[in-house]
Amino acid sequence: MARWGRKMTVYQRQFNCCKAFGCTELGKTSESPEKVHDMGFESTYCPKCSSFPPWVDDETVCSLIDELKDQHFSLKPVGCPQCLPRFFETQPEASRYGKTSAGRQRLKCQRCSKIFTPGSIDPDPRWSQIIQGVLGKRPALSIAYDIDVAPKVYYQLLNRLANGLRIMSRKLESDHGKRPFMAILTESKVLPFKHGHSLWALTSCDANTGYVLLNTTNLSQNPIPLEGQYSAKEFNRSKPYHQLGLYKALVKRYENTMARLNYENLNYGIAKPIARAQLVKPALVAYAHFQLLRNFTQHCEHFHHYLEHESCIRGAGLMGSFDEIKQGNADVFYVFRHHHSGKELSEEGVNIGWWNDRWYPFRAGAWSPITPRKQFRKNFHLELPLAVKNAFKHLLGVLPKEIKSPQPLLAIMEIQRCFYNFCNHDAAGYTPAMRQGFTDLVWNTDMLVNAMVKEVNNFHDLDANL
Ligand SMILES: [Zn+2]
Ligand SMILES: [Zn+2]
């Protein structure tokens, strides 16, 4: 019997379709969508509602999905190297199959019969030293010197640590099981680095616990078609307009969006090329990001997506859940945080912008349904409006000043995600992992390392096979 009775996560592979809620064509893709230029930019056309959804480069999005699902959810190095299983999917069983000459347990995959030795991780005081060095923003060479290894070995250890922590945390997340409801908050940020390098990052947190579920950036280590590459120089991100009142700030943000020829074409400024990596257009990263979030939402009876008010992620949020939206099992909302705490807007709501989005006040600003209904199965409720803002603040505090190559950066981001979730507590003394129900304690780095070693080395629950 499989270890977890889970269905395979189905990722959408085509994204050119109508994205207007209420239109019968919402989310309906075709094998050969028609590309038109009627609006002065590449789009497709919906004859039912006469909308022109911006063209999406499916090839780039699919390439990103393939890259990111392995980066975030693979069972490497503990899973079968032939089946390449991932978290949130049904796992093949493995049984004991003798030992290696070094005395390590060998396993046989029950699905494909491959004999393999799962990766393990030794308890080692250096793991805590690396975590503390990374969080202290210390240069790689200095951490390597402290733990007395060559820089090359340090980078290998950094990757093993990030992978071990990832396996420990993804195991807890995927065991979390079927839930009646979850809400996910997603916001973007530009990550600045020295020498003119910058990345566009998207982070999603559980909106009720603040647990960081997924961090992605527009950095890809795979070849990206020219159409999907980011190369813009100008800047057209909407500002928060905190000096203005809430209503005026929202009006200005819609004006900013309309000034873009293509409202999904976000330019976050000059971003110089990075060695051994490609930069991808933000909207395409968002399409892949929301497909990966399906791993968390597909086992919920009902879910909400709360999106930063940014039109380059709107279509992606809808495409991450359009089946569930049609069945009434999911809803998508825009959120705009503002220090006026929503008081300026009428409780009945006010229509703003070219699309006539209806905005309502709440304690941290305003919200607008992207999937408006007469009656929501579950009303808008954003428990922790600062969840992503706080996670980004912590991330910016640990990011290295320079990007020399992508892999160490991705490792640091994963180490930070796990530390933030399990060790970083709020004023009330709760970590996101505690709010998530994963533990009753605030962990320190040693506890984080111990949990990682235990989980990786005992990943295959072999006692059950005795
Ligand atoms: Zn339509
Ligand atoms: Zn296998």
Coordinates of C-alpha atoms and ligand atoms in Angstrom, one line a residue:
M1 CA 0.0 0.0 0.0
A2 CA 1.3 3.5 -0.8
R3 CA 2.5 5.5 2.1
W4 CA 0.3 8.5 1.5
G5 CA -3.0 8.1 -0.3
R6 CA -2.6 11.1 -2.5
K7 CA -3.6 11.9 -6.0
M8 CA -1.0 13.2 -8.5
T9 CA -1.0 17.0 -8.6
V10 CA -2.2 18.0 -12.1
Y11 CA -0.5 21.0 -13.5
Q12 CA -2.1 23.1 -16.2
R13 CA 0.1 23.2 -19.3
Q14 CA -1.8 25.7 -21.4
F15 CA -2.6 29.3 -20.3
N16 CA -4.0 31.1 -23.2
C17 CA -7.7 31.5 -22.6
C18 CA -10.4 33.8 -21.2
K19 CA -9.6 35.0 -17.7
A20 CA -12.8 36.9 -17.0
F21 CA -14.8 35.6 -14.1
G22 CA -18.4 35.0 -15.1
C23 CA -17.6 34.2 -18.7
T24 CA -18.4 30.7 -19.7
E25 CA -15.0 30.4 -21.5
L26 CA -13.0 31.1 -18.2
G27 CA -10.0 28.8 -18.2
K28 CA -11.0 26.9 -21.3
T29 CA -7.8 26.3 -23.3
S30 CA -7.4 25.0 -26.8
E31 CA -4.6 23.1 -28.5
S32 CA -3.9 25.9 -30.9
P33 CA -5.0 29.2 -29.4
E34 CA -5.1 32.2 -31.8
K35 CA -2.6 35.0 -31.2
V36 CA -4.0 38.5 -32.1
H37 CA -2.5 42.0 -32.1
D38 CA -5.7 44.1 -32.0
M39 CA -4.9 45.9 -28.8
G40 CA -1.3 46.8 -29.8
F41 CA 0.2 43.9 -27.8
E42 CA 0.1 40.1 -28.3
S43 CA -3.0 38.6 -26.8
T44 CA -5.6 36.0 -27.4
Y45 CA -9.3 36.9 -27.9
C46 CA -12.5 35.6 -26.1
P47 CA -15.5 35.9 -28.5
K48 CA -17.9 35.3 -25.7
C49 CA -16.9 38.3 -23.5
S50 CA -14.8 40.3 -26.1
S51 CA -11.8 40.4 -23.8
F52 CA -8.1 40.3 -24.9
P53 CA -6.1 38.3 -22.3
P54 CA -2.4 39.0 -22.8
W55 CA -0.5 36.2 -24.6
V56 CA 1.2 33.8 -22.3
D57 CA 4.3 31.9 -23.4
D58 CA 3.2 28.4 -22.5
E59 CA 6.6 26.9 -23.3
T60 CA 8.4 29.1 -20.7
V61 CA 5.7 28.5 -18.0
C62 CA 5.9 24.7 -18.5
S63 CA 9.7 24.8 -18.4
L64 CA 9.5 26.7 -15.1
I65 CA 6.9 24.3 -13.6
D66 CA 9.2 21.4 -14.4
E67 CA 12.2 23.1 -12.8
L68 CA 10.4 24.4 -9.7
K69 CA 8.5 21.2 -8.9
D70 CA 11.8 19.4 -8.6
Q71 CA 13.5 22.2 -6.8
H72 CA 10.8 22.5 -4.1
F73 CA 9.1 19.1 -3.9
S74 CA 11.4 16.3 -5.1
L75 CA 12.3 13.5 -2.7
K76 CA 15.9 13.5 -3.9
P77 CA 18.1 12.1 -2.3
V78 CA 15.9 9.8 -0.2
G79 CA 13.5 8.6 -2.9
C80 CA 13.8 6.1 -5.6
P81 CA 16.3 7.5 -8.2
Q82 CA 14.3 5.9 -11.0
C83 CA 10.7 6.9 -10.1
L84 CA 11.8 10.3 -8.9
P85 CA 8.9 10.7 -6.5
R86 CA 7.8 14.1 -5.2
F87 CA 6.0 15.3 -2.0
F88 CA 2.2 15.6 -2.2
E89 CA 2.1 12.6 -4.5
T90 CA 1.5 8.9 -3.9
Q91 CA 4.9 7.5 -2.8
P92 CA 6.2 4.1 -3.9
E93 CA 6.9 1.8 -1.0
A94 CA 10.5 0.6 -0.5
S95 CA 11.6 -2.6 1.3
R96 CA 14.9 -3.6 2.8
Y97 CA 17.4 -5.2 0.3
G98 CA 20.6 -6.0 2.2
K99 CA 23.4 -3.6 3.1
T100 CA 26.2 -2.0 1.3
S101 CA 29.8 -3.0 2.1
A102 CA 29.9 0.1 4.2
G103 CA 27.0 -1.2 6.2
R104 CA 24.3 1.2 4.9
Q105 CA 20.8 0.0 4.3
R106 CA 19.9 -0.8 0.7
L107 CA 16.3 -0.6 -0.5
K108 CA 14.2 -2.0 -3.3
C109 CA 11.5 0.2 -4.8
Q110 CA 8.2 -1.6 -4.9
R111 CA 7.1 0.3 -7.9
C112 CA 10.0 -0.2 -10.4
S113 CA 12.2 -2.7 -8.5
K114 CA 15.2 -0.4 -8.6
I115 CA 17.7 -1.2 -5.8
F116 CA 19.1 2.0 -4.2
T117 CA 20.8 3.4 -1.1
P118 CA 18.9 6.4 0.2
G119 CA 20.9 9.5 1.0
S120 CA 21.5 10.1 4.7
I121 CA 22.8 13.1 6.7
D122 CA 25.2 12.8 9.7
P123 CA 24.6 14.7 12.9
D124 CA 27.4 17.4 12.7
P125 CA 27.9 20.6 14.7
R126 CA 28.8 22.3 11.4
W127 CA 25.1 22.3 10.3
S128 CA 24.2 24.7 13.1
Q129 CA 27.3 26.8 12.3
I130 CA 26.4 27.1 8.7
I131 CA 22.8 28.1 9.5
Q132 CA 24.0 30.8 12.0
G133 CA 26.6 32.0 9.5
V134 CA 24.0 32.3 6.7
L135 CA 21.5 34.1 8.9
G136 CA 24.3 36.4 10.1
K137 CA 24.8 37.3 6.5
R138 CA 28.5 36.2 6.7
P139 CA 30.4 35.8 3.5
A140 CA 30.8 32.2 2.2
L141 CA 34.6 32.3 2.6
S142 CA 34.4 33.3 6.2
I143 CA 31.9 30.5 7.1
A144 CA 34.1 28.0 5.2
Y145 CA 37.1 29.2 7.1
D146 CA 35.3 28.8 10.5
I147 CA 34.2 25.3 9.8
D148 CA 37.6 24.5 8.3
V149 CA 36.7 23.4 4.8
A150 CA 37.6 24.5 1.3
P151 CA 35.0 26.9 -0.3
K152 CA 34.0 24.1 -2.8
V153 CA 33.2 21.8 0.1
Y154 CA 31.3 24.6 1.9
Y155 CA 29.0 25.0 -1.1
Q156 CA 28.4 21.2 -1.2
L157 CA 27.5 21.3 2.5
L158 CA 25.2 24.3 2.0
N159 CA 23.3 22.5 -0.6
R160 CA 23.0 19.3 1.5
L161 CA 21.8 21.4 4.4
A162 CA 19.1 23.2 2.3
N163 CA 18.0 19.9 0.8
G164 CA 17.8 18.2 4.2
L165 CA 15.8 21.0 5.8
R166 CA 13.5 21.1 2.7
I167 CA 12.8 17.3 3.1
M168 CA 12.0 17.7 6.8
S169 CA 9.6 20.6 6.2
R170 CA 7.9 19.3 3.1
K171 CA 7.3 16.0 4.9
L172 CA 5.4 17.8 7.6
E173 CA 3.5 20.0 5.1
S174 CA 2.5 17.0 2.9
D175 CA 1.4 15.0 6.0
H176 CA -0.8 17.9 7.1
G177 CA -3.6 16.1 5.3
K178 CA -7.0 17.1 3.9
R179 CA -8.3 20.3 5.3
P180 CA -11.7 21.9 5.1
F181 CA -10.4 25.3 4.3
M182 CA -7.1 27.2 3.7
A183 CA -6.3 30.8 2.6
I184 CA -3.1 31.7 0.9
L185 CA -1.7 35.2 0.7
T186 CA 0.8 36.0 -2.2
E187 CA 2.9 39.1 -2.7
S188 CA 5.9 40.1 -4.8
K189 CA 9.1 42.0 -4.0
V190 CA 12.1 43.1 -5.9
L191 CA 15.3 41.7 -4.4
P192 CA 18.3 44.0 -4.9
F193 CA 21.9 42.9 -5.2
K194 CA 25.2 44.6 -6.0
H195 CA 26.4 45.3 -9.5
G196 CA 23.0 46.0 -11.0
H197 CA 21.6 42.6 -10.3
S198 CA 18.0 42.2 -9.1
L199 CA 15.4 39.6 -9.0
W200 CA 11.6 39.6 -8.8
A201 CA 10.4 37.3 -6.1
L202 CA 6.9 35.9 -5.3
T203 CA 6.1 34.5 -1.8
S204 CA 3.0 32.7 -0.6
C205 CA 2.2 32.3 3.1
D206 CA -0.7 30.5 4.8
A207 CA -2.9 33.6 5.5
N208 CA -4.0 32.2 8.9
T209 CA -0.6 31.0 10.3
G210 CA 2.0 33.1 8.4
Y211 CA 3.8 29.8 7.4
V212 CA 5.9 30.4 4.2
L213 CA 4.7 27.8 1.7
L214 CA 6.5 28.8 -1.4
N215 CA 9.2 31.3 -2.5
T216 CA 10.0 31.6 -6.2
T217 CA 12.1 34.1 -8.1
N218 CA 12.4 34.9 -11.8
L219 CA 15.8 33.2 -11.9
S220 CA 15.9 30.0 -13.9
Q221 CA 18.8 27.6 -14.4
N222 CA 17.2 26.1 -17.5
P223 CA 17.3 27.5 -21.0
I224 CA 14.4 29.9 -21.5
P225 CA 12.9 30.8 -24.9
L226 CA 13.6 34.3 -26.0
E227 CA 9.9 35.2 -25.7
G228 CA 10.0 34.4 -22.0
Q229 CA 13.2 36.2 -21.0
Y230 CA 13.1 39.4 -19.0
S231 CA 15.1 42.2 -20.4
A232 CA 13.2 45.4 -19.6
K233 CA 15.0 48.5 -18.4
E234 CA 12.2 50.8 -17.4
F235 CA 10.2 50.5 -14.2
N236 CA 6.4 50.3 -14.1
R237 CA 5.6 48.7 -10.7
S238 CA 2.7 50.3 -8.9
K239 CA 3.8 52.3 -5.9
P240 CA 2.0 52.0 -2.5
Y241 CA 1.2 55.7 -2.5
H242 CA 1.1 55.8 1.3
Q243 CA 1.1 59.6 1.2
L244 CA -2.3 59.5 -0.4
G245 CA -5.6 58.4 1.2
L246 CA -6.7 54.8 0.5
Y247 CA -9.2 55.6 -2.3
K248 CA -6.8 58.0 -4.1
A249 CA -4.0 55.5 -3.8
L250 CA -6.1 52.7 -5.4
V251 CA -7.1 55.1 -8.2
K252 CA -3.4 55.9 -8.9
R253 CA -2.5 52.2 -8.9
Y254 CA -5.1 51.5 -11.6
E255 CA -3.7 54.5 -13.6
N256 CA -0.2 52.9 -13.3
T257 CA -1.5 49.6 -14.6
M258 CA -3.3 51.2 -17.5
A259 CA -0.1 53.0 -18.5
R260 CA 1.3 49.6 -19.3
L261 CA 0.5 48.6 -22.9
N262 CA 0.1 45.0 -21.7
Y263 CA -1.1 44.9 -18.1
E264 CA 0.7 41.6 -17.4
N265 CA 4.0 43.1 -18.6
L266 CA 5.6 44.1 -15.3
N267 CA 8.9 45.8 -15.5
Y268 CA 10.8 46.0 -12.3
G269 CA 13.7 48.0 -13.6
I270 CA 17.2 47.1 -14.9
A271 CA 18.3 43.6 -14.1
K272 CA 21.7 42.6 -15.4
P273 CA 22.2 39.1 -16.7
I274 CA 23.4 36.5 -14.1
A275 CA 26.0 33.8 -14.8
R276 CA 24.6 30.3 -15.4
A277 CA 21.0 31.6 -15.2
Q278 CA 18.3 33.3 -17.1
L279 CA 15.9 35.9 -15.9
V280 CA 12.2 35.3 -16.7
K281 CA 9.3 37.7 -17.2
P282 CA 7.5 38.1 -13.9
A283 CA 4.0 37.1 -15.1
L284 CA 5.3 33.8 -16.4
V285 CA 6.9 33.0 -13.0
A286 CA 3.5 33.8 -11.4
Y287 CA 1.7 31.3 -13.7
A288 CA 4.2 28.6 -12.7
H289 CA 4.1 29.6 -9.0
F290 CA 0.3 29.3 -8.8
Q291 CA 0.4 25.9 -10.4
L292 CA 2.9 24.7 -7.7
L293 CA 0.5 26.0 -5.0
R294 CA -2.0 23.4 -6.3
N295 CA 0.1 21.0 -4.2
F296 CA -1.3 22.7 -1.1
T297 CA -4.8 23.5 -2.3
Q298 CA -5.8 20.4 -4.1
H299 CA -6.6 18.5 -0.9
C300 CA -8.7 21.4 0.6
E301 CA -12.5 21.3 0.4
H302 CA -12.5 25.1 -0.1
F303 CA -9.7 27.7 -0.5
H304 CA -9.1 31.4 -1.0
H305 CA -6.2 33.1 -2.8
Y306 CA -5.5 36.6 -1.6
L307 CA -3.3 38.4 -4.1
E308 CA -1.3 41.6 -3.9
H309 CA -3.0 44.2 -6.1
E310 CA -0.8 43.6 -9.1
S311 CA -2.3 42.7 -12.5
C312 CA 0.6 40.6 -13.6
I313 CA -0.4 37.9 -11.0
R314 CA -4.2 38.1 -11.4
G315 CA -4.4 35.7 -14.4
A316 CA -2.0 33.3 -12.7
G317 CA -4.1 33.2 -9.6
L318 CA -7.2 32.3 -11.6
M319 CA -5.4 29.7 -13.6
G320 CA -4.2 28.1 -10.4
S321 CA -7.8 27.3 -9.4
F322 CA -10.3 27.8 -12.3
D323 CA -11.9 24.3 -12.0
E324 CA -12.4 24.9 -8.2
I325 CA -13.7 28.4 -8.9
K326 CA -16.3 27.1 -11.3
Q327 CA -17.4 24.5 -8.8
G328 CA -17.7 27.2 -6.1
N329 CA -14.8 25.6 -4.1
A330 CA -12.3 28.5 -4.5
D331 CA -12.3 32.3 -4.6
V332 CA -9.7 34.8 -5.5
F333 CA -9.4 38.3 -4.1
Y334 CA -7.1 41.3 -4.5
V335 CA -5.7 42.8 -1.3
F336 CA -4.2 46.3 -0.9
R337 CA -2.6 47.0 2.4
H338 CA -2.7 50.7 3.5
H339 CA -2.0 52.5 6.7
H340 CA -5.5 54.2 6.6
S341 CA -6.9 50.8 7.7
G342 CA -9.8 51.0 5.3
K343 CA -11.9 53.6 7.1
E344 CA -12.2 55.8 4.0
L345 CA -14.2 53.3 1.9
S346 CA -17.9 52.6 2.3
E347 CA -18.8 49.2 3.8
E348 CA -21.0 48.7 0.6
G349 CA -17.8 49.0 -1.5
V350 CA -16.8 51.3 -4.3
N351 CA -15.9 50.6 -7.9
I352 CA -12.4 51.6 -9.0
G353 CA -10.5 51.4 -12.2
W354 CA -11.1 50.4 -15.8
W355 CA -12.3 46.9 -14.9
N356 CA -14.7 48.4 -12.3
D357 CA -13.3 46.2 -9.5
R358 CA -15.4 46.7 -6.4
W359 CA -13.3 47.5 -3.3
Y360 CA -14.3 47.0 0.3
P361 CA -12.6 48.2 3.5
F362 CA -11.0 46.0 6.1
R363 CA -8.7 46.6 9.1
A364 CA -5.5 46.6 7.1
G365 CA -6.6 48.3 3.9
A366 CA -9.0 47.2 1.2
W367 CA -10.0 44.0 -0.7
S368 CA -11.7 43.3 -3.9
P369 CA -13.2 40.0 -5.2
I370 CA -11.6 38.8 -8.5
T371 CA -14.4 36.2 -8.4
P372 CA -17.4 38.3 -7.3
R373 CA -20.4 36.3 -6.1
K374 CA -23.8 37.3 -4.6
Q375 CA -22.9 35.2 -1.7
F376 CA -19.4 33.7 -0.8
R377 CA -19.3 30.2 0.6
K378 CA -16.8 31.7 3.0
N379 CA -16.3 35.4 3.4
F380 CA -13.1 37.3 2.9
H381 CA -11.0 37.0 6.0
L382 CA -7.3 37.8 6.1
E383 CA -6.1 36.9 9.6
L384 CA -2.4 37.9 9.1
P385 CA -2.3 40.7 6.5
L386 CA 1.4 41.3 7.2
A387 CA 2.4 37.6 6.8
V388 CA 4.3 38.0 3.5
K389 CA 5.6 41.4 4.3
N390 CA 7.3 40.0 7.5
A391 CA 8.6 37.0 5.6
F392 CA 10.2 39.2 3.0
K393 CA 11.7 41.5 5.7
H394 CA 13.4 38.5 7.3
L395 CA 14.6 37.2 3.9
L396 CA 16.1 40.6 2.9
G397 CA 17.9 40.6 6.3
V398 CA 19.8 37.4 5.3
L399 CA 20.3 37.6 1.6
P400 CA 23.9 37.9 0.4
K401 CA 24.9 41.3 -1.1
E402 CA 25.9 39.7 -4.4
I403 CA 24.7 36.9 -6.7
K404 CA 27.7 35.1 -8.1
S405 CA 25.7 31.9 -9.1
P406 CA 22.2 30.8 -8.6
Q407 CA 22.6 27.6 -6.6
P408 CA 24.0 29.1 -3.3
L409 CA 21.3 31.8 -3.4
L410 CA 18.5 29.2 -3.8
A411 CA 20.1 27.1 -0.9
I412 CA 20.2 30.2 1.4
M413 CA 16.5 31.0 0.5
E414 CA 15.4 27.5 1.5
I415 CA 17.4 27.6 4.7
Q416 CA 15.9 31.0 5.5
R417 CA 12.4 29.7 4.8
C418 CA 12.8 26.8 7.2
F419 CA 14.4 28.9 9.9
Y420 CA 11.7 31.5 9.6
N421 CA 8.9 29.0 9.8
F422 CA 10.3 27.0 12.8
C423 CA 12.5 29.4 14.7
N424 CA 11.3 33.0 14.2
H425 CA 8.6 33.8 16.7
D426 CA 6.2 36.7 16.9
A427 CA 5.5 39.0 19.9
A428 CA 3.0 36.4 21.3
G429 CA 5.8 33.8 21.2
Y430 CA 4.4 31.7 18.3
T431 CA 6.3 30.6 15.2
P432 CA 4.5 30.0 11.9
A433 CA 5.1 26.2 12.4
M434 CA 3.5 26.3 15.8
R435 CA 0.4 28.1 14.4
Q436 CA 0.4 25.5 11.6
G437 CA 0.2 22.8 14.3
F438 CA 3.6 21.2 13.4
T439 CA 5.1 21.7 16.9
D440 CA 4.4 23.2 20.3
L441 CA 7.8 24.7 20.7
V442 CA 9.9 27.6 19.3
W443 CA 12.9 25.7 17.8
N444 CA 16.5 26.9 18.0
T445 CA 19.0 26.0 15.2
D446 CA 20.1 22.8 17.0
M447 CA 16.5 21.6 17.2
L448 CA 16.1 22.4 13.5
V449 CA 19.2 20.4 12.7
N450 CA 18.1 17.5 14.9
A451 CA 14.7 17.3 13.2
M452 CA 16.3 17.4 9.8
V453 CA 18.8 14.5 10.6
K454 CA 16.0 12.4 12.2
E455 CA 13.6 12.9 9.2
V456 CA 16.2 12.3 6.5
N457 CA 17.7 9.2 8.1
N458 CA 14.3 7.7 9.0
F459 CA 12.5 8.8 5.9
H460 CA 11.6 5.2 4.9
D461 CA 9.5 3.9 7.7
L462 CA 11.0 0.4 7.5
D463 CA 9.8 -0.9 10.8
A464 CA 6.4 -1.0 9.3
N465 CA 7.7 -3.7 6.9
L466 CA 9.1 -6.0 9.6
Ligands
ZN1 ZN -14.5 35.4 -21.9
ZN2 ZN 11.1 3.3 -8.3

